[in-house]
Short mmCIF file of C-alpha atoms and ligand atoms in Angstrom, two decimals:
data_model
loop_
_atom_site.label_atom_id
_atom_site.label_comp_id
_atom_site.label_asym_id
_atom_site.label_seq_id
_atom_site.Cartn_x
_atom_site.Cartn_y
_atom_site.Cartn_z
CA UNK H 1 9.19 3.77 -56.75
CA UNK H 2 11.46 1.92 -59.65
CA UNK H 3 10.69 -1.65 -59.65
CA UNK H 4 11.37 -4.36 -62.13
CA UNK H 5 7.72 -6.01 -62.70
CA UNK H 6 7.04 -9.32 -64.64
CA UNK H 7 3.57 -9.70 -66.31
CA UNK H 8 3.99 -13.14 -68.05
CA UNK H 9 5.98 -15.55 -67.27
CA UNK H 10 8.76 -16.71 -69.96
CA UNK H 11 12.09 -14.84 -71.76
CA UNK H 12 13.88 -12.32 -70.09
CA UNK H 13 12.24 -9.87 -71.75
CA UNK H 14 9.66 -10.08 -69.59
CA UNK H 15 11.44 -8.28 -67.33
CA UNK H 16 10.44 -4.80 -67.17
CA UNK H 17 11.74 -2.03 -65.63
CA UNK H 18 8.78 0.31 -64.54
CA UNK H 19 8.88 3.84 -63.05
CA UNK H 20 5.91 4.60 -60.57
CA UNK H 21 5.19 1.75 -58.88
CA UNK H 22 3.44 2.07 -55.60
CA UNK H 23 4.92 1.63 -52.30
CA UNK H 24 4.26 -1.86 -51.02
CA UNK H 25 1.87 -1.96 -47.45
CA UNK H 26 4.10 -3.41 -44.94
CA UNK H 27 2.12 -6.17 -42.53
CA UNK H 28 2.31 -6.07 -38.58
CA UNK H 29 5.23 -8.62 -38.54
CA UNK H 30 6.81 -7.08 -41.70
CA UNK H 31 10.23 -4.63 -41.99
CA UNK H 32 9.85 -2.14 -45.28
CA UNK H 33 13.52 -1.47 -46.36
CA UNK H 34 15.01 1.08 -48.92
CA UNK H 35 16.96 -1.41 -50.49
CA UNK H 36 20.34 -0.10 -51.73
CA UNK H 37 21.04 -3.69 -53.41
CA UNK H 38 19.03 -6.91 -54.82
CA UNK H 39 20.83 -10.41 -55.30
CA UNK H 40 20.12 -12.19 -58.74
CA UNK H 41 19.88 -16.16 -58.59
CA UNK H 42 19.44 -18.88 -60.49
CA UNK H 43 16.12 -19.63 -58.96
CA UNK H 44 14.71 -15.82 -59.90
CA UNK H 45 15.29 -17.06 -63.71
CA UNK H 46 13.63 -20.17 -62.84
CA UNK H 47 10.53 -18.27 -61.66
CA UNK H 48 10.59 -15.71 -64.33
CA UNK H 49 10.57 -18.64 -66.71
CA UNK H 50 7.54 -20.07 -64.71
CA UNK H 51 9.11 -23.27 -64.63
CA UNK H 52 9.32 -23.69 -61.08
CA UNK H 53 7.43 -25.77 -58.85
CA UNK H 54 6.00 -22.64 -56.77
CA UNK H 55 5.23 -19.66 -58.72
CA UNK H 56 3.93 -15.94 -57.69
CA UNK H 57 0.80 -14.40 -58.86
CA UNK H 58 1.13 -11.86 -61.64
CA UNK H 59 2.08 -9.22 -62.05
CA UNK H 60 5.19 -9.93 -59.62
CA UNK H 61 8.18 -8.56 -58.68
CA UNK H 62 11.29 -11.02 -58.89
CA UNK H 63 14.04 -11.28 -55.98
CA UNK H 64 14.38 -12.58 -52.38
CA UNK H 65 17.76 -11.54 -51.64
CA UNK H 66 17.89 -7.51 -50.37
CA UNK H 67 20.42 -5.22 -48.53
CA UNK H 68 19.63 -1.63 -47.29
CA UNK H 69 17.98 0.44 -45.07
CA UNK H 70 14.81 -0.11 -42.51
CA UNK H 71 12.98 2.77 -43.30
CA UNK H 72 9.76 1.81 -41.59
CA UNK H 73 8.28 -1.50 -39.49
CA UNK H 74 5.25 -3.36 -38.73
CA UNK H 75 3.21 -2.57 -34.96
CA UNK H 76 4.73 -6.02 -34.02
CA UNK H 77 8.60 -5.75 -35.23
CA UNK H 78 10.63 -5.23 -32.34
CA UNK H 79 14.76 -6.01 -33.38
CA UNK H 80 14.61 -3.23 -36.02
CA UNK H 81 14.12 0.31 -36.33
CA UNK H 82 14.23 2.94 -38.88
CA UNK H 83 17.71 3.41 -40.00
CA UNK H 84 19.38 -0.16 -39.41
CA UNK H 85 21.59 -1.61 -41.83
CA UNK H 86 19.84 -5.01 -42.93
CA UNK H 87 19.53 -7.58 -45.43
CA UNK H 88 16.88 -10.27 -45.78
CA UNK H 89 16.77 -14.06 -47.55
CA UNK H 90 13.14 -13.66 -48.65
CA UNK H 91 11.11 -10.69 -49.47
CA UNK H 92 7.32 -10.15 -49.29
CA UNK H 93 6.89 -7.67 -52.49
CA UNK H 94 10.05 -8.81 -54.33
CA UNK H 95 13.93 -7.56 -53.65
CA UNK H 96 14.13 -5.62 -57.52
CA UNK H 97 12.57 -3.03 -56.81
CA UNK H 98 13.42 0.79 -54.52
CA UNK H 99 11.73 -0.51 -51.61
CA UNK H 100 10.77 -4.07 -50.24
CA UNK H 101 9.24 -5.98 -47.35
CA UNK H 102 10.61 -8.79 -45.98
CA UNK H 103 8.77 -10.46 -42.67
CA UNK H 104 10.69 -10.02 -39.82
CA UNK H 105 12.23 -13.52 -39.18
CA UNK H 106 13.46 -13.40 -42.31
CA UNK H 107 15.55 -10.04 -41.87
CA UNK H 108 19.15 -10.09 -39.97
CA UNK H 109 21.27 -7.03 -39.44
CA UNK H 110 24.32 -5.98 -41.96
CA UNK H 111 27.82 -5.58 -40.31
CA UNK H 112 29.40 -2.18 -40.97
CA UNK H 113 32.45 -4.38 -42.91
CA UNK H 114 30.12 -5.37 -45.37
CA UNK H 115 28.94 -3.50 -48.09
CA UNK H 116 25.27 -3.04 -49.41
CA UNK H 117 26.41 -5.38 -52.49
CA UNK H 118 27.64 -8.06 -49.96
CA UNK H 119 24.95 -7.52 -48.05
CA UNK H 120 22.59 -8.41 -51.35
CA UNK H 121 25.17 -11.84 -51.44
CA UNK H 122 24.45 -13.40 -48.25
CA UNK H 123 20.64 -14.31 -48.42
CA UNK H 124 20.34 -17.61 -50.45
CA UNK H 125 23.77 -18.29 -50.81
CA UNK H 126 24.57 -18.32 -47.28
CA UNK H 127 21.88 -19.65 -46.12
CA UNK H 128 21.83 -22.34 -48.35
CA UNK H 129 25.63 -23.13 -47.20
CA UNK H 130 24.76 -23.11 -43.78
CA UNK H 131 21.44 -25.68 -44.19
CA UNK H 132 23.17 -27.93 -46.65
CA UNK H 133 26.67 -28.62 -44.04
CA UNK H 134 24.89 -27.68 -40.85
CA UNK H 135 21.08 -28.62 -40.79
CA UNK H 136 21.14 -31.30 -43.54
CA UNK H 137 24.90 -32.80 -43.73
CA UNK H 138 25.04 -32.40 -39.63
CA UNK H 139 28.98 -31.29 -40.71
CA UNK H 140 31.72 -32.48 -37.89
CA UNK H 141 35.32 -30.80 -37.96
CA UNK H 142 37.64 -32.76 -38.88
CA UNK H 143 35.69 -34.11 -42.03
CA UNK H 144 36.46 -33.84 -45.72
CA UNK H 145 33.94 -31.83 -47.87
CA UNK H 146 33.88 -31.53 -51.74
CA UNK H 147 32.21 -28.30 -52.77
CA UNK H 148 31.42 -29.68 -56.50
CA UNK H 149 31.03 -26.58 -58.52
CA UNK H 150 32.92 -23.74 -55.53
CA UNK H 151 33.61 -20.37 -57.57
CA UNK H 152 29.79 -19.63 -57.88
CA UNK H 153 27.64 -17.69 -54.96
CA UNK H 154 26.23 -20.58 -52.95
CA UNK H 155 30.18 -22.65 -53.80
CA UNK H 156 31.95 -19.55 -52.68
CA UNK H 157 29.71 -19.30 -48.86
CA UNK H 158 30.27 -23.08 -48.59
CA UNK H 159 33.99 -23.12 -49.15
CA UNK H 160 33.81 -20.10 -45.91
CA UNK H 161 31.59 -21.53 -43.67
CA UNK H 162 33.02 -25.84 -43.71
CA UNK H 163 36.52 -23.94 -43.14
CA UNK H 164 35.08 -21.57 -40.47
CA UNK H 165 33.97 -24.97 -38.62
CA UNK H 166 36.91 -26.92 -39.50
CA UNK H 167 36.60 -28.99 -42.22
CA UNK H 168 38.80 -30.11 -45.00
CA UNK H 169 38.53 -28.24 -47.95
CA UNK H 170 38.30 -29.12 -51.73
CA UNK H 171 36.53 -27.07 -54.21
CA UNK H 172 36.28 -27.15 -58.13
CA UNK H 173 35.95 -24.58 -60.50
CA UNK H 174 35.94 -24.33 -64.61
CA UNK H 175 38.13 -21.37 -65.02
CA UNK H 176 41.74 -20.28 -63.69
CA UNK H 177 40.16 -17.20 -62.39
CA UNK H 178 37.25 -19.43 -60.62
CA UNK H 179 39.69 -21.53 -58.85
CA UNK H 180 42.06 -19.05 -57.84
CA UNK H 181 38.91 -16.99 -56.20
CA UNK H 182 37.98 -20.90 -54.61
CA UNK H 183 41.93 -21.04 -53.44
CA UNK H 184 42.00 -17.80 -52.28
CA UNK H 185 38.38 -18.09 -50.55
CA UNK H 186 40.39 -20.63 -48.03
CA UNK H 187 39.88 -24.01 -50.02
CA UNK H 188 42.64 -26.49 -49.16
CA UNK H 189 42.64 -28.11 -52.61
CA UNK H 190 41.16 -26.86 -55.65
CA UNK H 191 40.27 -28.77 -59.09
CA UNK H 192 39.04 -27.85 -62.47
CA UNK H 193 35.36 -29.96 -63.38
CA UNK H 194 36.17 -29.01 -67.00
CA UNK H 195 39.48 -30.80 -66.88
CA UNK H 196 39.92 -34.45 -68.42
CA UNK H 197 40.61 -37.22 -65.55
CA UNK H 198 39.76 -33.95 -62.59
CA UNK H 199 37.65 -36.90 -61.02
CA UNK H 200 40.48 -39.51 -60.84
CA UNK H 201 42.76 -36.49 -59.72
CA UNK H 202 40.30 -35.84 -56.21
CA UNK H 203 40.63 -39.07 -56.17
CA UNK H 204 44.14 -39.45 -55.82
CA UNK H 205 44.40 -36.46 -53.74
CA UNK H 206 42.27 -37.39 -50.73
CA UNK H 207 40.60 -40.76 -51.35
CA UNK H 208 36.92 -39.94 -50.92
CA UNK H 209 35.35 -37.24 -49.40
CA UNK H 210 32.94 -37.30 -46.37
CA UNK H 211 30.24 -34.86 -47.19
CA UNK H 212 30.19 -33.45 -51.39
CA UNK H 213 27.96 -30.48 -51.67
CA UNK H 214 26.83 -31.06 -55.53
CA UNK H 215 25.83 -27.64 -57.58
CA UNK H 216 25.09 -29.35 -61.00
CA UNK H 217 23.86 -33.08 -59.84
CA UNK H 218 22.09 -34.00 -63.32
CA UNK H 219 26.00 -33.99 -64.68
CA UNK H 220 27.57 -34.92 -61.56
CA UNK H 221 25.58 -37.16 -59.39
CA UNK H 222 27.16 -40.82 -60.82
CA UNK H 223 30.54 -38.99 -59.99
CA UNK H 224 30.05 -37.53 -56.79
CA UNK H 225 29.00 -41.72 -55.72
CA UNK H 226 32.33 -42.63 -56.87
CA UNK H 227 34.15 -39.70 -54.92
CA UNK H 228 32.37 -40.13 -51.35
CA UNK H 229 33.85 -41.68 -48.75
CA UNK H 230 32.04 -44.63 -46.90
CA UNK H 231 28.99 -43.69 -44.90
CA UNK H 232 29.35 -40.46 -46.50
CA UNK H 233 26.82 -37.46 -47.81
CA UNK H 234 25.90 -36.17 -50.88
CA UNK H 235 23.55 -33.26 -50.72
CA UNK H 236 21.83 -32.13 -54.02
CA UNK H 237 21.79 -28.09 -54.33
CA UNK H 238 21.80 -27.65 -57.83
CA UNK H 239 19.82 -29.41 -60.59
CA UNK H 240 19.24 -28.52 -64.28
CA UNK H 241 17.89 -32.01 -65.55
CA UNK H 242 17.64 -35.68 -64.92
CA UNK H 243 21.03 -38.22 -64.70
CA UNK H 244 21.11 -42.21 -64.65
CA UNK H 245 22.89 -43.32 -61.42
CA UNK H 246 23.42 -46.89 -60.62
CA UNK H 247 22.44 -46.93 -57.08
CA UNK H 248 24.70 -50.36 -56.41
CA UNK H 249 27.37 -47.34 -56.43
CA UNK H 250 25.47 -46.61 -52.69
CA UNK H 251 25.69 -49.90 -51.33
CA UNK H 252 29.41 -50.72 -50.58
CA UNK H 253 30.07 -47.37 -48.89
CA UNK H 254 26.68 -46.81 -47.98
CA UNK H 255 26.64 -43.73 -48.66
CA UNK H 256 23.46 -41.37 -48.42
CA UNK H 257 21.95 -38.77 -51.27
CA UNK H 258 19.96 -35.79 -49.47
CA UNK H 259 18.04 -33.06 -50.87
CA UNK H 260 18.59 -29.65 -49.88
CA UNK H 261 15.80 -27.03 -49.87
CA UNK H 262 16.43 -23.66 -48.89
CA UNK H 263 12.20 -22.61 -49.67
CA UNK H 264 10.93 -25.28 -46.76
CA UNK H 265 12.69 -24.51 -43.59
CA UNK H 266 11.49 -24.46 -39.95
CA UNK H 267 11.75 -21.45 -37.91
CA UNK H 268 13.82 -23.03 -35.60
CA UNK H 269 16.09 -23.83 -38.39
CA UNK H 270 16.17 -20.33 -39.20
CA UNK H 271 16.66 -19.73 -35.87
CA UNK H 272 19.98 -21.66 -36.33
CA UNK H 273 20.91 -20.28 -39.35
CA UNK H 274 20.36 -16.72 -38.45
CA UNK H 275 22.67 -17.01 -35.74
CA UNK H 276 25.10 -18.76 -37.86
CA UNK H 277 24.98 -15.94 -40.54
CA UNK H 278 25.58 -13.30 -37.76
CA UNK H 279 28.62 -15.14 -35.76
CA UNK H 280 30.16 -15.06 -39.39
CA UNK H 281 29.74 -11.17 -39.98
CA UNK H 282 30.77 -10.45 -36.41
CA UNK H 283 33.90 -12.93 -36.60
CA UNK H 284 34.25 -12.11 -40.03
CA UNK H 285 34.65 -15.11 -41.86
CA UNK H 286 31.25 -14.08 -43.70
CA UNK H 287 33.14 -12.41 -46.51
CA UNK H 288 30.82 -12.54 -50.09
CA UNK H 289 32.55 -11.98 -52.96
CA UNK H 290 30.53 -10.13 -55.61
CA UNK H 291 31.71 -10.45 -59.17
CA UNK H 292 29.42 -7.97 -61.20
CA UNK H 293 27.19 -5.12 -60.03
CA UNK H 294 24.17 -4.40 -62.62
CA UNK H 295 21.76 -1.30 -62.84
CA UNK H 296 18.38 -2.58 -61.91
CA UNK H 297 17.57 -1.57 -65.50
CA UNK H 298 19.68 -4.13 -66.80
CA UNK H 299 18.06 -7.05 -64.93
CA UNK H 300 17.77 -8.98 -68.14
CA UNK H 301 21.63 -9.11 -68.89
CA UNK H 302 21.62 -9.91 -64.92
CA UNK H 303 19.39 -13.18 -65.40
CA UNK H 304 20.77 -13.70 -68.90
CA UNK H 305 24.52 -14.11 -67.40
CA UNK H 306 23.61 -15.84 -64.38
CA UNK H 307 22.07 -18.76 -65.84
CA UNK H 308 24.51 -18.71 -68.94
CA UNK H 309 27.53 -18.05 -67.59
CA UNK H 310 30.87 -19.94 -67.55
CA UNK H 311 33.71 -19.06 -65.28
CA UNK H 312 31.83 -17.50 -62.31
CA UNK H 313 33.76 -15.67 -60.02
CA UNK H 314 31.52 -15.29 -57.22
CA UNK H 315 28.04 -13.87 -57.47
CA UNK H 316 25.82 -11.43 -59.15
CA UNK H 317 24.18 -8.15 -57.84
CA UNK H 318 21.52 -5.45 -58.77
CA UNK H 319 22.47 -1.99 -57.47
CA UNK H 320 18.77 -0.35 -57.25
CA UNK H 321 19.85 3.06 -56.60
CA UNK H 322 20.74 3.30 -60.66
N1 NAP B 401 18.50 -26.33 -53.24
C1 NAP B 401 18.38 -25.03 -52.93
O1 NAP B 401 17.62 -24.65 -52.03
C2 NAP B 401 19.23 -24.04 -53.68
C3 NAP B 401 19.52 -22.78 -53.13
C4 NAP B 401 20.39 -21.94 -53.84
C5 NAP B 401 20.87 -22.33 -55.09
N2 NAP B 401 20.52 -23.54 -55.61
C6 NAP B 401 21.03 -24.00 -56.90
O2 NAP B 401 22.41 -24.27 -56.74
C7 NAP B 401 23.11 -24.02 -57.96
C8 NAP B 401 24.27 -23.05 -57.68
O3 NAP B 401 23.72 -21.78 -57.32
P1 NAP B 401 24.66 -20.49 -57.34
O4 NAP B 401 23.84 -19.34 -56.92
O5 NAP B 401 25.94 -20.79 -56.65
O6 NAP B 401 24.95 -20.37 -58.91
P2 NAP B 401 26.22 -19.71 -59.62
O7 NAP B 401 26.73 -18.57 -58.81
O8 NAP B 401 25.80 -19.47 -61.03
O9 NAP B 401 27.34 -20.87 -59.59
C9 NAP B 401 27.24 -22.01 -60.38
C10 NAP B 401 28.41 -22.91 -60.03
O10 NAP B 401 28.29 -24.16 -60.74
C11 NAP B 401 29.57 -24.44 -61.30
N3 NAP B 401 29.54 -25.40 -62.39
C12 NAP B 401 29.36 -25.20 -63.72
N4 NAP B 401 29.52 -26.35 -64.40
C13 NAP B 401 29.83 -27.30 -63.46
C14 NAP B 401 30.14 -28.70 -63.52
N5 NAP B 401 30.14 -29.37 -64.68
N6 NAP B 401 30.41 -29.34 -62.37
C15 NAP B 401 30.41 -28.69 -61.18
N7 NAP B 401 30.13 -27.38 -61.05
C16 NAP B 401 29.84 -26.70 -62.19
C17 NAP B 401 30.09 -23.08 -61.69
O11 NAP B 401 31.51 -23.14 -61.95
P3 NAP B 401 32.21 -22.47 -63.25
O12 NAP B 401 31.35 -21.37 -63.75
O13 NAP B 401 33.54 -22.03 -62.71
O14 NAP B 401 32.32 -23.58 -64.22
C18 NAP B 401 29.76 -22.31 -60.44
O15 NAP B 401 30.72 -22.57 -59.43
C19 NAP B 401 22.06 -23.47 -58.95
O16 NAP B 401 21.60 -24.53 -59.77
C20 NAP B 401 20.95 -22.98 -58.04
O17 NAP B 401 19.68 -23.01 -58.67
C21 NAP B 401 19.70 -24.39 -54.94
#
């Protein structure tokens, strides 16, 4: 099979597209799917790099996120058969590649509304959405949530799932075309973080904000403690680097800053979040938006743009049928 195979960690050159790779075994408890498509993010780029805190044995193939076909299953897989329409937020032998594994409780089914290329958009993302408001944030309707960086994949799922459970909505974006996607995604209010004063302008709009889901925390965090309402949550999704706080800016609204990590989850968690993810596809609110399709051959412009790009519109796919 095609699969994109990384030998050493570093550039994104590293990333090499190789022809004959063999089929990966597929365990008692595993689902092998033909995948149709492979979500890129941030954190594959942060792996490649081998920068990250947990890193694969080489040679690897890169990618968690998958959407296709079962085509065969493990002695003790019993929800899927050959032929179902999947997609999976972590993958045994890596999502770039023809064909993948993915353990079971890992794998949910794909609704017939959503395409292969969704499909490849809900894994972390989604998931990630659902843990930070739902297992972390412990979300209530009725609250205010600021989705701090809201036109990009994991933004985007957010700005769905806290209005599919009734929260109040404000998202920011860098580009017209980011925040119109954010607007027309269902966020009540939508601001521009590249915008002089955008801070004093949430401000103004809606006091603070209960619960601030923060995408880039090593620029934002000192904001975000200014913009929460009292008692209120901060959860860290995104980090690039290191910010001074002053934590005196916790005490008079004592408010609370909580990590989110999608790679240490329970399996009752993912019980939760499973079902989550599949109310959303069958009600529908589960809608991703997928900016840019890429031939698996061009994973390098696919990790190149994800990590350098400005004015996302939603989130980035590998189509690994080209
Ligand atoms: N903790 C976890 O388990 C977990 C899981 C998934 C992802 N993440 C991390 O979460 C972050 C977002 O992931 P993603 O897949 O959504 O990436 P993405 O699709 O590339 O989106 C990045 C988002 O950050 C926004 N942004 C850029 N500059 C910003 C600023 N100054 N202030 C606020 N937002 C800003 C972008 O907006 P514009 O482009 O419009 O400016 C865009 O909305 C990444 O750092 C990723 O590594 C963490």
């Amino acid at each position: 099979m095609k699969a994109i195979r990384v030998a050493t960690f570093g550039g994104i050159e590293n990333l090499k597209l190789e022809p004959n790779v063999p089929l990966p075994a597929v365990g008692k408890k595993e689902v092998l799917i033909k995948v149709s498509a492979a979500g890129v993010n941030p954190v594959d780029t942060y792996i490649r790099s081998g920068t990250y805190a947990r890193l694969p044995e080489l040679p690897y193939t890169p990618g968690s996120d998958a959407a296709g076909v079962v085509e065969g299953v493990g002695s003790e897989v019993t929800r899927f058969k050959k032929g179902d329409r999947v997609c999976t937020v972590r993958s045994v032998s890596g999502a770039y590649a023809e064909y993948a594994t993915a353990e079971d409780k890992f794998v949910t089914h794909l609704s017939d509304q959503l395409s292969f290329a969704q499909g490849a958009a809900i894994g972390a993302p989604y998931y990630t959405a659902v843990k930070a408001l739902h297992i972390r944030a412990r979300a209530r309707p009725g609250e205010s949530c600021l989705i701090h960086g809201a036109s990009g994949a994991v933004g985007i799922a957010a700005v769905q799932y806290a209005k599919a459970i009734g929260l109040y909505v404000v998202g920011t974006a860098g580009t017209k075309e980011g925040m119109a996607l954010v607007k027309n995604t269902g966020a009540d209010m939508v601001f521009n973080h590249r915008e002089e004063g955008y801070v004093k302008a949430i401000q103004d709009a809606i006091g603070g904000a209960d619960i601030i889901l923060e995408m880039l925390s090593n620029v934002n965090l000192q904001k975000d403690l200014e913009l929460v309402d009292t008692r209120g949550r901060v959860l860290v999704i995104g980090c690039r680097g290191t910010i001074e706080i002053n934590p005196r800016s916790t005490m008079a609204k004592e408010s609370s800053i909580m990590g989110v990590n999608l790679m240490t989850v329970t399996d009752e968690d993912f019980k939760e979040m499973h079902s989550v993810i599949k109310a959303g596809m069958h009600v529908g609110w589960l809608d991703p938006k997928v900016s840019k399709v890429y031939p698996l051959g061009e994973a390098k412009t696919a990790h190149h743009d994800v990590i350098n790009n400005q004015g996302t519109t939603g989130k980035l796919v590998l189509d690994t049928t080209k």
